[in-house]
Coordinates of C-alpha atoms and ligand atoms in Angstrom, one line a residue:
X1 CA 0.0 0.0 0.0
X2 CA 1.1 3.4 -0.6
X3 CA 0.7 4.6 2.9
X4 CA -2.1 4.7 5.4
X5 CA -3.1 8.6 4.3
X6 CA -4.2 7.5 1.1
X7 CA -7.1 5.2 3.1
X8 CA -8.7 8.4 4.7
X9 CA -10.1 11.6 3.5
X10 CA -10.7 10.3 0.0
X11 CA -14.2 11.1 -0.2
X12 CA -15.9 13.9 -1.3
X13 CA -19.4 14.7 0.6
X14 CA -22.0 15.4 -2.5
X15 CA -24.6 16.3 0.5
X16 CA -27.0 14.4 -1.0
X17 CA -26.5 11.5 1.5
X18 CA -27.7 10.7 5.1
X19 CA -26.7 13.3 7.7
X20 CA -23.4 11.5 8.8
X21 CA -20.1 13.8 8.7
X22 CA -18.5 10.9 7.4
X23 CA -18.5 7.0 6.8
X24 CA -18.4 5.0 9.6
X25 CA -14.7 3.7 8.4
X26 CA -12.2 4.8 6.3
X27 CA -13.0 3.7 2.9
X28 CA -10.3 3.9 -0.5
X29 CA -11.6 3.3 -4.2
X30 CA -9.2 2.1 -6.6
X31 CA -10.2 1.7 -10.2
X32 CA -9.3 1.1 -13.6
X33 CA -9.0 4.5 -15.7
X34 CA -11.4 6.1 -18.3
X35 CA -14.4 4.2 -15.9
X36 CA -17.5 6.4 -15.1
X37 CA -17.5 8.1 -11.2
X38 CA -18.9 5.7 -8.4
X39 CA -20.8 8.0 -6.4
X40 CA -22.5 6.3 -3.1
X41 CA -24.2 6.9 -0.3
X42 CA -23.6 11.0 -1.3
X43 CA -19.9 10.6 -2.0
X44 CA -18.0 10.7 -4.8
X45 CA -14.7 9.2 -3.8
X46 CA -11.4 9.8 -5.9
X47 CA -10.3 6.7 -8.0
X48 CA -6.9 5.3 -7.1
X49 CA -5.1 3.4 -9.8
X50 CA -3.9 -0.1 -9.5
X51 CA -0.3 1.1 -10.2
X52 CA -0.6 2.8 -6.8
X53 CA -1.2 -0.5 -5.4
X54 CA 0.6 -3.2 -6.5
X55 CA -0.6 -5.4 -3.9
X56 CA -3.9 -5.3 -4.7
X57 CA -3.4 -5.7 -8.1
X58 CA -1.4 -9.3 -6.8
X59 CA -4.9 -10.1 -5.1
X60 CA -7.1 -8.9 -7.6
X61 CA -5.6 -11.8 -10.2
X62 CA -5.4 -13.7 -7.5
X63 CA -9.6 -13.6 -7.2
X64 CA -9.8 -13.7 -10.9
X65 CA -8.2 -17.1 -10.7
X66 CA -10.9 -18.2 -7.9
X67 CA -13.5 -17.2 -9.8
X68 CA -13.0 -18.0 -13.8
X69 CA -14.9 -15.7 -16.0
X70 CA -15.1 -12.9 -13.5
X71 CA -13.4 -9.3 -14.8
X72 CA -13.4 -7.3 -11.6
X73 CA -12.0 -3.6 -13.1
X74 CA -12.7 -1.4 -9.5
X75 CA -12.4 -1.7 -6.1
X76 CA -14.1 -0.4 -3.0
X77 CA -11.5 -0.8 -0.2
X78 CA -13.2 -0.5 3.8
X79 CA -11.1 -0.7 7.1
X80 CA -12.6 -1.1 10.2
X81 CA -10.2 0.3 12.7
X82 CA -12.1 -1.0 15.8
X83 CA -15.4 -1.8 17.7
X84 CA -17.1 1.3 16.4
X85 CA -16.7 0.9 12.6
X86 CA -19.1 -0.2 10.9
X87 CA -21.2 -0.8 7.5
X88 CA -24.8 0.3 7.6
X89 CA -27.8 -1.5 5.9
X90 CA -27.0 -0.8 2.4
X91 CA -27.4 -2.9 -1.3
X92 CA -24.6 -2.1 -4.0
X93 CA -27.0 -1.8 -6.5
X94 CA -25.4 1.5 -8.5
X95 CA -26.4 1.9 -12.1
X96 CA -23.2 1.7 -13.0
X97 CA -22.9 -2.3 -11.9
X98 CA -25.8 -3.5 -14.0
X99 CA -29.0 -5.3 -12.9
X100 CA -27.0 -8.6 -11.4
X101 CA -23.4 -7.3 -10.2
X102 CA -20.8 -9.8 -9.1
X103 CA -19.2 -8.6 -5.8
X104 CA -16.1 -10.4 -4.5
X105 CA -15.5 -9.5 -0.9
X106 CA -12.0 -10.4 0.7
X107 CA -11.5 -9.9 4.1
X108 CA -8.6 -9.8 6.4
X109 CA -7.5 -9.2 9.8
X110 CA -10.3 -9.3 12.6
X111 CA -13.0 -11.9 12.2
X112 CA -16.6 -9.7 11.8
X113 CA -20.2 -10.4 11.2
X114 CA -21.6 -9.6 7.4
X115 CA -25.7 -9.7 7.8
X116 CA -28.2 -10.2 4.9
X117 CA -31.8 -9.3 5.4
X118 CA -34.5 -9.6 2.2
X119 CA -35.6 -6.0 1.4
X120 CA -39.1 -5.2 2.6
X121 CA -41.1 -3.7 0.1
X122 CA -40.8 -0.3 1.4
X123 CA -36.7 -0.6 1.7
X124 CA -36.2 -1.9 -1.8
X125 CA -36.7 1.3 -3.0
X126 CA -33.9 3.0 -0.2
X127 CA -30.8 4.0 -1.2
X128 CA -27.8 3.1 1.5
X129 CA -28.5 4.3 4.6
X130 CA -25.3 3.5 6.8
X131 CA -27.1 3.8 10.0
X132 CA -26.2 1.8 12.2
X133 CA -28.1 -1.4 12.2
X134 CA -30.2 -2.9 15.0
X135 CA -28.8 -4.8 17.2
X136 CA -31.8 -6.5 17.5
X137 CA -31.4 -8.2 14.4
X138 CA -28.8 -10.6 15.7
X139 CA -31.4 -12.6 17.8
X140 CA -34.0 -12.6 15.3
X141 CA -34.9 -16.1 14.0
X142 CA -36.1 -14.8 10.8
X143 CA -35.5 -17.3 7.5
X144 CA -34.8 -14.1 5.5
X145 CA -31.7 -12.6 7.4
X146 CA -28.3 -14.5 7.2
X147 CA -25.3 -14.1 9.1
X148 CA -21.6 -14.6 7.8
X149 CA -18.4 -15.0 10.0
X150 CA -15.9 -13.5 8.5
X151 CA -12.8 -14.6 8.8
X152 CA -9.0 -13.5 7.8
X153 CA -8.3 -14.5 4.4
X154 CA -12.0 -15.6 3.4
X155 CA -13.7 -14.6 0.2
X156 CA -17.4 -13.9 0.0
X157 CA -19.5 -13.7 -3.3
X158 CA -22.4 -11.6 -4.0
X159 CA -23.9 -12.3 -7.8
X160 CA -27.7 -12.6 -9.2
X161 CA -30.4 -10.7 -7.2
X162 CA -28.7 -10.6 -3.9
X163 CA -27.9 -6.2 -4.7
X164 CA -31.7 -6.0 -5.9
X165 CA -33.5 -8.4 -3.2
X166 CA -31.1 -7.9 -0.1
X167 CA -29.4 -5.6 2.4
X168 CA -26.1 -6.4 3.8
X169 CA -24.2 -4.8 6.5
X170 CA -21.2 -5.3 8.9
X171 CA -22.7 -4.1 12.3
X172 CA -20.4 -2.6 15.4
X173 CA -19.5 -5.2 17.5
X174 CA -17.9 -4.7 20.9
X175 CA -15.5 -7.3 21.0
X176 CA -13.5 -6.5 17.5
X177 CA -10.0 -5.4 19.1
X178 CA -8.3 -5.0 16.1
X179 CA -8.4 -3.7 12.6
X180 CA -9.9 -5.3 9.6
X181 CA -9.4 -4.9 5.8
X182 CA -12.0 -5.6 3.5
X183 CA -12.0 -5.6 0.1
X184 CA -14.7 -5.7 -2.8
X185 CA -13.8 -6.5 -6.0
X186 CA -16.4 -5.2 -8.6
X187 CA -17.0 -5.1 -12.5
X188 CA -18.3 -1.3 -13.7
X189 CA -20.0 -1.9 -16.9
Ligands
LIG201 O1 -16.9 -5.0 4.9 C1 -17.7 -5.8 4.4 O2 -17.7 -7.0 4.5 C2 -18.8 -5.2 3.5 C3 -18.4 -4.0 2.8 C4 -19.5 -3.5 1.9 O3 -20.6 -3.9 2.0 C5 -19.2 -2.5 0.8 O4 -18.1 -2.1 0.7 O5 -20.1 -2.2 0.1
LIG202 FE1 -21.8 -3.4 0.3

């Protein structure tokens, strides 16, 4: 990596968003040049090239190996320094990804919780909200929420429906000590 500064401070605040100062982690974007702006949850963030990071670049062929026929050409980097970081209910379902995306999420360091929950009706028209989500959710037995351990080094696939029919989020949870690196590999059409 090319230094911790280039994590942080890479957005820029469209105020179109929720009424958060900022994420609730630090967040980098690295992408393949000439690609149109990823703008999300009201922030544009500044595209990185790969040649800035030539170790993603090392794990981004090594995920196009894992999953053959997969063309992953950006990146949405997230660290979660501690306890208090967190994702928010959100889908990835930009215009720029196309009806089904394919999301490859790599994760490293600290083992956290990734939630799915189906979209009600009302919430499949919301756009990311990165509230943070109910705690409550944990002990619900519902059939339609799902809940992912995940650990250093695994790889998690999103693909079909799952951006148009589901939420996902990576809730605060008290006993993450240290930091962890998550990265999501997608394909901008
Ligand atoms: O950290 C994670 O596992 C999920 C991150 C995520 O949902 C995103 O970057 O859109
Ligand atoms: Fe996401």
């Amino acid at each position: 990596m090319a230094g911790n500064s280039s994590i942080t401070s890479t957005n820029t605040f469209l105020g179109q968003g929720p009424p958060y100062a900022s994420l609730p982690r630090d967040t980098c974007y690295v992408a393949t040049a000439g690609l149109p702006d990823l703008i999300y949850s009201g922030y544009q963030p500044h595209a990185y090239s790969w040649d800035d990071f030539p170790p993603l670049k090392d794990i981004l062929d090594a995920v196009h190996k894992m999953l053959p026929g997969t063309r992953f050409n950006s990146l949405l980097l997230n660290r979660y320094k501690g306890s208090n970081d967190y994702a928010g209910w959100h889908a990835d379902d930009e215009k720029l990804y196309g009806s089904t995306p394919e999301i490859a999420s790599v994760s490293f360091g600290c083992e956290r919780e990734f939630f799915l929950k189906k979209k009600s009706r009302k919430s499949s028209q919301e756009r990311s909200d990165e509230g943070p989500p109910s705690k409550r959710l944990k002990k619900s037995n519902n059939v339609d929420q799902h809940c992912f351990r995940l650990k250093h080094g695994s790889l998690l696939v999103m693909r079909g429906y799952t951006q148009r029919d589901w939420l996902h989020s990576v809730p605060k949870r008290a006993k993450a000590e240290t930091t962890r690196i998550n990265l999501t590999f997608r394909h901008v059409l």
